[in-house]
XYZ file of C-alpha atoms in Angstrom:
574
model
C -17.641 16.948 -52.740
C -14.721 17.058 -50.545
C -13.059 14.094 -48.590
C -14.054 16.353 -45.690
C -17.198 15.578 -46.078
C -17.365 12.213 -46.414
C -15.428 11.687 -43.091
C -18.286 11.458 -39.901
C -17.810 13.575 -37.549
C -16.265 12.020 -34.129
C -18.775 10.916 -31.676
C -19.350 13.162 -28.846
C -18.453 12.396 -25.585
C -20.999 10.108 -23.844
C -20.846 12.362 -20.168
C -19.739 15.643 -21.789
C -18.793 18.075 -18.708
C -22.047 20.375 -19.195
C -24.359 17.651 -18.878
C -26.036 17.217 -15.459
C -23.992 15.880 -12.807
C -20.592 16.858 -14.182
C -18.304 19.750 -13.360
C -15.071 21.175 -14.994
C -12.017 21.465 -12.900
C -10.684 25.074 -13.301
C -7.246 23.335 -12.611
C -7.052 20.279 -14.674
C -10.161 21.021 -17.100
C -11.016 17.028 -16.616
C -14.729 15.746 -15.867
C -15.583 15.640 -12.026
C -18.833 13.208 -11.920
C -20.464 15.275 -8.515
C -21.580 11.594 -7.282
C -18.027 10.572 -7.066
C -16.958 13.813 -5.695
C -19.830 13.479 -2.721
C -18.328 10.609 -1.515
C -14.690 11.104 -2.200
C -15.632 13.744 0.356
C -16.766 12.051 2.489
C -14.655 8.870 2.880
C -11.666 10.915 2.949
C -12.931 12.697 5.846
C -13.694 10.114 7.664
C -10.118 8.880 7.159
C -9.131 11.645 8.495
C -10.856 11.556 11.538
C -10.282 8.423 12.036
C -6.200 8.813 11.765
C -6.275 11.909 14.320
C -7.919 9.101 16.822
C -4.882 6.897 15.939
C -2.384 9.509 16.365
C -3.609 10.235 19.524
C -3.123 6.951 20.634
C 0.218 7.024 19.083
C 1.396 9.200 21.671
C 0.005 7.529 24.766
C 1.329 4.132 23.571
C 4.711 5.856 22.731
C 4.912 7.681 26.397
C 4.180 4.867 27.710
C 7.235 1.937 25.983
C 9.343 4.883 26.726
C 10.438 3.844 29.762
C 11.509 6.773 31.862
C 8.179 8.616 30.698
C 5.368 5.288 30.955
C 2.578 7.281 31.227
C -0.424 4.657 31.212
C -1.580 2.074 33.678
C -1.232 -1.512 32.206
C -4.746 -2.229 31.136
C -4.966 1.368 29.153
C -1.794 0.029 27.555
C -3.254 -3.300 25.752
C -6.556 -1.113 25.948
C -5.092 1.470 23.607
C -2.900 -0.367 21.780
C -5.615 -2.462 19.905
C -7.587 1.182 19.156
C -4.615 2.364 17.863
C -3.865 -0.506 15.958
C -7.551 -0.707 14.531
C -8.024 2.653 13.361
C -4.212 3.399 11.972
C -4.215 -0.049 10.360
C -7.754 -0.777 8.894
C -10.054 2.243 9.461
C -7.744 5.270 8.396
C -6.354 3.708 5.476
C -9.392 1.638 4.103
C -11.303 4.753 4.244
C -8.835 7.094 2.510
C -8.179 3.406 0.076
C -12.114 4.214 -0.975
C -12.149 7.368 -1.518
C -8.735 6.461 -3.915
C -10.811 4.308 -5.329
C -13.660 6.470 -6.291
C -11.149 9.213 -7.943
C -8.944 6.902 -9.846
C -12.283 4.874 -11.561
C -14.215 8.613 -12.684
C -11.820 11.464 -12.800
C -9.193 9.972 -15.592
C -11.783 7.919 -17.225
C -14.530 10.669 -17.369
C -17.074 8.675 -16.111
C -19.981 8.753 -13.657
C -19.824 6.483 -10.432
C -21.821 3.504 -10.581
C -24.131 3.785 -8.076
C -24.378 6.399 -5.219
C -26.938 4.034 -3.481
C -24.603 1.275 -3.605
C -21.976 4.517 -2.042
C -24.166 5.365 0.467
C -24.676 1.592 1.788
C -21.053 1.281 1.816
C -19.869 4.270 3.771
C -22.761 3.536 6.170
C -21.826 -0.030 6.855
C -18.099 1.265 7.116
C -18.937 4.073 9.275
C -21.225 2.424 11.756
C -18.851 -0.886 11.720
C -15.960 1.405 12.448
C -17.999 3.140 15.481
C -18.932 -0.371 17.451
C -15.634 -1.410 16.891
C -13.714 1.895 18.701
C -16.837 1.927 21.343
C -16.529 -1.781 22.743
C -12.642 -1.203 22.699
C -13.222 1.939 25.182
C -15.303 -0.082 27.150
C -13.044 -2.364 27.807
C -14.584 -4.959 26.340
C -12.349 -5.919 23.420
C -8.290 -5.873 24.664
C -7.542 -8.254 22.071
C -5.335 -5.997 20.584
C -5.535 -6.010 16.605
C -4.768 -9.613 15.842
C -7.186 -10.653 17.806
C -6.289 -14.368 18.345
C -8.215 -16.872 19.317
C -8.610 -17.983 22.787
C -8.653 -13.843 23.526
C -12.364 -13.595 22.897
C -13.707 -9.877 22.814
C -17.420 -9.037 23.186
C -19.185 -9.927 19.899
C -19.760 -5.982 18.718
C -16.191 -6.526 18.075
C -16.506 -9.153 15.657
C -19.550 -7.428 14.142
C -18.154 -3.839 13.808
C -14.678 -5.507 11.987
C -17.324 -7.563 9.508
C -19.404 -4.375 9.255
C -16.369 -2.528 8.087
C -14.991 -5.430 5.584
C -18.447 -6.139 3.675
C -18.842 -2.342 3.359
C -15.298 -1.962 1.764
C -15.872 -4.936 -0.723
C -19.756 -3.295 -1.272
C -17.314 -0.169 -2.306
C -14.761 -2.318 -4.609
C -17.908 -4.042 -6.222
C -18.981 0.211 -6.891
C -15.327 0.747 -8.188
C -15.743 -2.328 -10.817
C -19.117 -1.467 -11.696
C -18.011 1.787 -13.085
C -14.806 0.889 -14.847
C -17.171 -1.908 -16.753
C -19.769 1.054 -17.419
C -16.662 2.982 -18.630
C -15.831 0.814 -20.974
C -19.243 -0.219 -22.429
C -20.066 3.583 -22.673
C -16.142 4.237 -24.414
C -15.921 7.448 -21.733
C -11.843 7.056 -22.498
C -9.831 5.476 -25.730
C -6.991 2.847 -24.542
C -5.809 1.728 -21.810
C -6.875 3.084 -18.643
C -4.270 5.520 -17.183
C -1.775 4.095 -14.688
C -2.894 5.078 -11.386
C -6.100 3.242 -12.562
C -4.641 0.229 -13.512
C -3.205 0.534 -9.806
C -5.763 1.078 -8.311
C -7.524 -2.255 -10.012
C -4.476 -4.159 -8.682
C -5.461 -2.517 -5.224
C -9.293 -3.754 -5.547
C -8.266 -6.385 -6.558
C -6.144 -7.856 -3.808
C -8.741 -5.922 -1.453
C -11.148 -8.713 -2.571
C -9.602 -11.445 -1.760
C -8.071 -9.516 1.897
C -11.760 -8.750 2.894
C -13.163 -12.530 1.691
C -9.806 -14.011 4.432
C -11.401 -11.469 7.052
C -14.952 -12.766 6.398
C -14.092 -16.600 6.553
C -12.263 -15.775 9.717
C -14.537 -13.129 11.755
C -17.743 -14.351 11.186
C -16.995 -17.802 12.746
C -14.959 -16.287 15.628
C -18.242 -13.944 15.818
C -20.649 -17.105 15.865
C -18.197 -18.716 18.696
C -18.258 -15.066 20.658
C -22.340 -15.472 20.785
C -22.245 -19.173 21.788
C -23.541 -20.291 18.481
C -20.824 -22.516 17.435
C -17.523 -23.931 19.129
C -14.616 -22.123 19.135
C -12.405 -22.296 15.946
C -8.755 -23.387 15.946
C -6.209 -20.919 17.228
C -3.532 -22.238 14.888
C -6.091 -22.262 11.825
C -7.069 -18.689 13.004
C -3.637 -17.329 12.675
C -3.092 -18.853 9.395
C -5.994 -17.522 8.156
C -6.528 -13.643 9.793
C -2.959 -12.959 8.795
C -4.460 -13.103 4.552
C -6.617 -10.604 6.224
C -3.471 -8.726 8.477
C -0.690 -8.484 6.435
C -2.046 -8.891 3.240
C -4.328 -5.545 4.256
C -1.298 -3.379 4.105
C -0.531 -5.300 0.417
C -3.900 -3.288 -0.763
C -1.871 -0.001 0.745
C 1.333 -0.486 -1.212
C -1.061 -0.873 -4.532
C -2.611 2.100 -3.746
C 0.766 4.143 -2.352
C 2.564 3.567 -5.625
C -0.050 4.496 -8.201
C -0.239 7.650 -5.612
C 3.442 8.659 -6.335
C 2.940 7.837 -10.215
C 0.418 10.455 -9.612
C 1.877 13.150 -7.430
C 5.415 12.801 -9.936
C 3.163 13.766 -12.796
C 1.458 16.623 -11.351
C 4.466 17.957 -9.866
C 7.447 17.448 -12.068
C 5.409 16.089 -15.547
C 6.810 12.834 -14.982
C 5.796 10.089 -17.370
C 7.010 6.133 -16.304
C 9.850 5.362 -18.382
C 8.450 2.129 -19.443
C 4.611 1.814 -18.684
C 4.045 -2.060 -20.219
C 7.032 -2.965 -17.290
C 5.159 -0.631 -14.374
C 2.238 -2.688 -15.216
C 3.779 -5.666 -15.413
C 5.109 -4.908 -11.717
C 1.579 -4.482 -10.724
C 0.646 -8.039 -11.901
C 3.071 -9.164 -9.879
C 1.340 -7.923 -6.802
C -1.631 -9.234 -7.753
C 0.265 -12.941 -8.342
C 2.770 -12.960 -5.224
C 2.083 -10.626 -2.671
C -0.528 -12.469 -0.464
C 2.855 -14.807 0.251
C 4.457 -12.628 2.501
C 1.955 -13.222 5.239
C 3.656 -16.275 5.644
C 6.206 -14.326 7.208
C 4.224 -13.793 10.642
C 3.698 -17.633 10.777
C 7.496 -18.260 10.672
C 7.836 -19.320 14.241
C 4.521 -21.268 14.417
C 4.582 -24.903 15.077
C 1.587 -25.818 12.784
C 3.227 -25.508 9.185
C 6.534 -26.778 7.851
C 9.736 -25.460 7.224
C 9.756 -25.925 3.466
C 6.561 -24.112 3.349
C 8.174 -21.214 5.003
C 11.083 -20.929 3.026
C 9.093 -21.157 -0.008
C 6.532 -18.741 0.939
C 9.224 -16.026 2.573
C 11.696 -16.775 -0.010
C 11.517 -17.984 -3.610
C 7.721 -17.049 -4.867
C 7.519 -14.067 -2.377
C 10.961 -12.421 -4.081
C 8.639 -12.076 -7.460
C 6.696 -9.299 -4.931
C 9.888 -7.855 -3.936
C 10.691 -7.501 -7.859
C 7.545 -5.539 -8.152
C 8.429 -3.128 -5.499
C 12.033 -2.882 -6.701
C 10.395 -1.885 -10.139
C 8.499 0.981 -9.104
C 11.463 1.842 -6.490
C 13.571 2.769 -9.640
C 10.841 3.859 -12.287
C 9.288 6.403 -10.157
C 12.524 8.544 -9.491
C 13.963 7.945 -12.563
C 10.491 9.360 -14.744
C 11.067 12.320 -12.508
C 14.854 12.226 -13.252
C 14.087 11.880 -17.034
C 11.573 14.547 -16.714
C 13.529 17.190 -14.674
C 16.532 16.880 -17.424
C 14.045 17.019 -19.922
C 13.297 20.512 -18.651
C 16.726 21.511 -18.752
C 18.088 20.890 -15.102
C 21.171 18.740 -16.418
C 23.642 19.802 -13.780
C 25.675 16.999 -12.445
C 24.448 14.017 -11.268
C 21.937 15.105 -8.815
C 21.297 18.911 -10.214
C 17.337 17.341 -11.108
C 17.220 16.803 -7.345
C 17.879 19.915 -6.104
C 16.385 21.736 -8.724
C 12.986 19.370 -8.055
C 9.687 22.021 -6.548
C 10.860 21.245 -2.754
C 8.345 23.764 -1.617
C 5.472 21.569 -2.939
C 4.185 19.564 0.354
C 2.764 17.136 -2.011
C 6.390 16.343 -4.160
C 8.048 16.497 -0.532
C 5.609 13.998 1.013
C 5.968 11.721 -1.835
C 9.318 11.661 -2.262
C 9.968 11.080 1.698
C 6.850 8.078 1.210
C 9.247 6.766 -1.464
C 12.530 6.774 0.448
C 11.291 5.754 3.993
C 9.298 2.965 2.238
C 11.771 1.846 -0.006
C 15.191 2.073 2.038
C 13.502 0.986 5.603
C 10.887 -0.497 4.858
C 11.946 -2.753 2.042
C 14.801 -3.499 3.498
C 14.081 -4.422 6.860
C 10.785 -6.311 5.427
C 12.909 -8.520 2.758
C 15.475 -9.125 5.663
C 13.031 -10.077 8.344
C 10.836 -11.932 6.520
C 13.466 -14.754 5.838
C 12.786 -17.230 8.145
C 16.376 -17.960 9.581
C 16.580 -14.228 10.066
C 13.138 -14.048 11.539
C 14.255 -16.297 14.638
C 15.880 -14.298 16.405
C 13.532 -10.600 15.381
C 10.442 -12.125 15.705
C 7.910 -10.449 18.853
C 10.646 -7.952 18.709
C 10.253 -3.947 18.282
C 12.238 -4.841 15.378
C 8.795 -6.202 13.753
C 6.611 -2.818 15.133
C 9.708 -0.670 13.748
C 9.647 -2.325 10.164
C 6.158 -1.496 9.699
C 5.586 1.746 10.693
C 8.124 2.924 7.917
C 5.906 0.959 5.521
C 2.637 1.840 6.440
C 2.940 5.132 8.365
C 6.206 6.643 6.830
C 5.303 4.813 3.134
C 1.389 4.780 2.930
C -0.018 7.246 5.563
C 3.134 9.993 4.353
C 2.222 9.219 0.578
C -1.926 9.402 1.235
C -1.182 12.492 3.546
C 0.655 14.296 0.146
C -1.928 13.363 -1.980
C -4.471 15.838 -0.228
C -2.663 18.489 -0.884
C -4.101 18.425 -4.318
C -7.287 16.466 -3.371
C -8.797 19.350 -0.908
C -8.080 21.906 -3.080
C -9.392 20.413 -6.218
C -12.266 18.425 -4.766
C -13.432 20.879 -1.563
C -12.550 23.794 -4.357
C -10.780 25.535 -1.278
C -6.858 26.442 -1.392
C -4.535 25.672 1.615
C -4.400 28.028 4.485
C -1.175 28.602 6.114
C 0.491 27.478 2.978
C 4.018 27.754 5.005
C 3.144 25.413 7.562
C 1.779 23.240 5.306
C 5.459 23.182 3.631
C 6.788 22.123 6.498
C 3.904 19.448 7.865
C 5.759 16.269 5.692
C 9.305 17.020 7.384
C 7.848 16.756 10.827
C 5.946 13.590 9.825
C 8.377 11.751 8.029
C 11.410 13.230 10.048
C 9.304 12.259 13.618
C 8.541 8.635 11.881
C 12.067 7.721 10.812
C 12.732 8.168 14.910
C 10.438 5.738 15.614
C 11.307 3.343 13.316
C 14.810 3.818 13.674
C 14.419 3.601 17.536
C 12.179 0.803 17.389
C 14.647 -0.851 15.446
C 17.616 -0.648 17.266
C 15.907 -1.171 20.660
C 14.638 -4.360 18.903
C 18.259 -5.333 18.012
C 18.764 -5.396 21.691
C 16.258 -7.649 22.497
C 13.328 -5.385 23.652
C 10.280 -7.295 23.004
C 7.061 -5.530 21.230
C 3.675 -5.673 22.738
C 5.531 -5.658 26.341
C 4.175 -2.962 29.080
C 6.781 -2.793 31.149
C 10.488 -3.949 30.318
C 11.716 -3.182 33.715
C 11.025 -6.346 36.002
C 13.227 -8.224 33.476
C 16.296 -6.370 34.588
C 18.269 -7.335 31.727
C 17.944 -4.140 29.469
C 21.021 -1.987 30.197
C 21.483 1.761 29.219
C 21.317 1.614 24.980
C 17.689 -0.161 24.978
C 16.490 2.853 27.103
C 18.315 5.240 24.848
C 16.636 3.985 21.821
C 13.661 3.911 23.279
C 14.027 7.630 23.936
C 14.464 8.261 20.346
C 11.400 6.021 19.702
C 9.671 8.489 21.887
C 10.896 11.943 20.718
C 10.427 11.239 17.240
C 7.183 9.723 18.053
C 6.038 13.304 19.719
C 7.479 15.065 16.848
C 5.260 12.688 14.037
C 2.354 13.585 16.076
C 2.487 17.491 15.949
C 2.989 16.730 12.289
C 0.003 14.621 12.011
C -2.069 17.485 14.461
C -0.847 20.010 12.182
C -2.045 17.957 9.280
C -5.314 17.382 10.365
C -5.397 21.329 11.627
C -4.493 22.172 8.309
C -7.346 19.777 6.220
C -10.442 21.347 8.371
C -8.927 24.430 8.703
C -9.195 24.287 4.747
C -12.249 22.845 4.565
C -14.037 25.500 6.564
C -11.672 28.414 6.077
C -10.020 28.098 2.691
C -10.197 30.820 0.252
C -12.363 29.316 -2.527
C -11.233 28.832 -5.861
C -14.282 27.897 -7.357
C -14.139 29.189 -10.990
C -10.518 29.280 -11.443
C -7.109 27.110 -10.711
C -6.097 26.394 -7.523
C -3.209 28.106 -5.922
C -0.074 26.759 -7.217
C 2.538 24.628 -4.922
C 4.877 24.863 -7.119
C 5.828 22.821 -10.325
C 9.020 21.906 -12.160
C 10.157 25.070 -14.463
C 11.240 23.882 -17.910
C 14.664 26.253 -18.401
C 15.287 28.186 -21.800
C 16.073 26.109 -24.959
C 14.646 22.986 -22.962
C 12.810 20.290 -25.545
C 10.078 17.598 -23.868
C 11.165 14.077 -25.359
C 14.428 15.078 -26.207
C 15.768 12.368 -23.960
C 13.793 9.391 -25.057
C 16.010 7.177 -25.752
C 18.714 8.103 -23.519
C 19.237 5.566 -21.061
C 22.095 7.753 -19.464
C 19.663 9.979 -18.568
C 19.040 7.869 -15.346
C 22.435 7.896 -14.040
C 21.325 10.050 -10.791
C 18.726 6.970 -10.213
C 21.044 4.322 -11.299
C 23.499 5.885 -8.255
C 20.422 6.062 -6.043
C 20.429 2.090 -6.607
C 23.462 1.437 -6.081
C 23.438 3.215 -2.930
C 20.121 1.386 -2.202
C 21.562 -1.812 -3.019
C 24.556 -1.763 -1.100
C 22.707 -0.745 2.033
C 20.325 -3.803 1.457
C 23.700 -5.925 1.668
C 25.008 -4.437 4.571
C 22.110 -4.774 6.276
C 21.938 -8.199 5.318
C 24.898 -9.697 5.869
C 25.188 -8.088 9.253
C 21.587 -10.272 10.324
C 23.320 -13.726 9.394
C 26.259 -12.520 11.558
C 24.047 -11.578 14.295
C 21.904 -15.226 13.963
C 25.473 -16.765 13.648
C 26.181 -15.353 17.096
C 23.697 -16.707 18.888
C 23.366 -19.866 16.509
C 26.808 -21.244 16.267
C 26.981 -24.018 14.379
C 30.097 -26.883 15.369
């Protein structure tokens, strides 16, 4: 008898792909439960939809701060600035978080999604919460703007839409766990689950307690907007709706970076240099981030200073560790595996050498650097709370955010669909060339805004402000800046129609690829002679990243440095 025999065969897969309710990708040859596709679908979509809305909103606020333009009356202003801030803050993004959600606990792990009843209950709760809350904003019935504070009181569909939409997100995370336990008892994978799982988990994970902040505060500002109950304190409301506020956008960065671990891989065949370390970094999000919320508090009366400083400075920097982690890991696995294909020329020949013409790699990459050098380093700056007196309610504030969330987050999501439509819908890109171009006008029109914002907040220009005029103190430059913050805000939103022109466009008029791989955006080329792995253990490898850093780095001090002259100048201390 041979040892052959005596060895039992290995178990077949629990949810092989010909069993009902399974597909094959013709591109990746993984499982695709059809549940999970259904309502990847569908919440993506919806995301979608609900970011054109924003966009368009975008543009009216935007020609409206830009002084020489100011296109809408006063009330329209507040009017539309809360619906943009609603459905470009929570709706777009928590939507497109979902359907993130639903891909990164089946696809990689093989395995069905939990419950498509639980699904359905979710989207519909989300979708019908997100409907009341854009209707009573139209009406004019809810110019709270997006914070919302208390003793603003909007009309109680308000309330009840924004608690609609948070129960039917955490209805959705309680899905996403569900199947990754059902994963686990069935054995659909061996290990670990891959990385963009694991960051998506950190993602649910700070969702859960986000949502359970807006629960504790909406439903008793809901109960005081019916005459149920009295009205809740405005400085315990603050406190509280800003765990739901900023640490909202927390869930995004989880969800953004296991989004470019993904994107690098498909594109280039990146692999994180040190995977135990890019988990670790996730940890750390789950641990620290929820303290930078403090940072909106910073001028507030009702908590003390050595709360501030410790919760803007000390335990938030673990955070900023994270995000410096996956700021160098990301490019340098693509680095690593660009040389590894045998683009060695130089210290930046992997960069040029990188598939450019792929909208996803472009998107991704441009998520990375607006994210990481404006973003991070405006956030890290302004949330220190000597700093933060003298930027706070400034367009400073509006201009360090929308390179997180809209050039980071909405750029990186807005990449990832270039694989997601054609391997989900099963329909390739039309107008593939304009599609090439649709991140550069995005993330080129977005770094205006910021940029403008930014400046024009360094001048003093407030944020939230109709009409800077009647002040009569704003000379020449703050108009100028504001006229950047308007052209580049025209130019993000022909990238953003072009983007959402492109995904139905697609959806209805694609070519289909059903039964075979989709059309190819373009991938790294290994060169002749080239070896995968050959530069394991070469730390030197990263030298192109390592000079990325530095640069990185020294702009951080600049930057720095330049804020504690500019608080010295108006602080001076004898």
């Amino acid at each position: 008898m041979s040892s052959a025999t005596l060895t039992p065969p290995p178990p077949a897969p629990l949810h092989p792909v010909s069993s009902p309710g399974f597909r094959r990708c013709d591109t990746t040859g993984l499982a695709v439960c059809s549940t999970a596709e259904r309502f990847i679908k569908f919440n993506a979509v919806a995301g979608v939809v609900f970011l054109l809305l924003g966009g368009i909103a975008a543009i009216l606020l935007a020609l409206t701060r830009w002084q020489v333009v100011h296109l809408l009356r006063v009330d329209w202003f507040y009017r539309i600035l809360t619906f943009h801030g609603l459905n470009m803050l929570i709706f777009w993004i928590l939507f497109f978080e979902v359907a993130v959600l639903y891909f990164a606990c089946t696809v990689p792990l093989k395995a069905r999604l939990y419950s498509p009843k639980v699904a359905w209950i979710s989207f519909g709760m989300m979708l019908t919460g997100a409907i009341m809350v854009n209707t009573v904003i139209i009406l004019g019935k809810a110019d709270v703007l997006l914070t919302s504070y208390l003793p603003l009181l909007a009309h109680p569909a308000f309330y009840l839409g924004i608690i609609l939409v948070a129960v039917g997100t955490l209805i959705a995370v309680f899905n996403y766990f569900a199947t990754l336990y059902t994963a686990k008892r069935d054995q659909t994978y061996v290990g670990s689950v891959p990385l963009v799982t694991f960051g998506a988990t950190a993602a649910a994970i700070i969702a859960v307690v986000t949502l359970l902040h807006g629960a504790i505060v909406m439903i008793p500002t809901f109960t005081y907007s019916m005459g149920w109950t009295p009205q809740p304190d405005p400085m315990w409301y603050r406190m509280i709706w800003w765990g739901l506020g900023h640490q909202s956008q927390q869930v995004n960065v989880c969800a953004m970076v296991a989004i470019w671990y993904l994107i690098a891989n498909l594109a280039t065949g990146a692999k994180p240099v040190n995977e135990t370390v890019c988990r670790g970094a996730f940890v750390l999000y789950i641990l620290f981030i929820n303290l930078a919320s403090a940072h909106h508090l910073l001028v507030d009366p009702g908590v003390g200073s050595a709360w501030k400083i410790w919760n803007t400075s000390y335990a938030m920097y673990l955070a900023v560790l994270a995000s410096m982690i996956h700021g160098f890991t990301v490019p340098a696995s693509v680095e690593m595996a660009m040389r590894e294909k045998g683009h060695v020329k130089g210290l930046f020949g992997w960069v040029t050498s990188a598939p450019w013409r792929n909208p996803a790699f472009s998107g991704f990459v441009l998520s990375l650097l607006i994210f990481g050098f404006i973003g991070g380093i405006t956030g890290v700056t302004l949330g220190t709370q000597q700093i933060n007196i003298i930027a706070h309610n400034t367009l400073r504030i509006t201009g360090h955010f929308h390179a997180t969330v809209v050039g980071g987050t909405t750029l990186a999501f807005m990449a990832l669909t270039y694989y997601v439509i054609p391997l989900m819908f099963r329909r390739d890109f039309i107008w593939r060339g304009a599609a090439r171009v649709q991140p550069w006008l995005f993330g080129g029109g977005i770094l205006l805004v910021s940029l403008g914002m930014s400046f024009a907040g360094s001048l003093g220009v407030p944020r939230r402000s109709y009409d800077i005029e009647p002040a009569g103190i704003f000379g020449g430059a703050a108009h100028l800046f504001l006229g950047v913050m308007g052209i580049g805000a025209v130019i993000a939103v022909i990238g953003l129609l072009l983007f959402a022109v492109l995904c139905v466009g697609t959806i209805l008029f694609g070519e289909k690829n059903a039964g075979r791989p989709m059309a190819d955006w373009g991938t790294a080329q290994a060169m002749v002679g080239s070896r995968v792995g050959s530069l394991a253990h070469d730390h030197w490898a990263m030298k192109g990243t390592m000079a990325l850093t530095a640069v990185f780095l020294a702009c951080f001090a600049v930057y720095y440095f330049a804020n504690w002259k500019a608080l010295a100048d108006v602080w001076p201390v004898r």
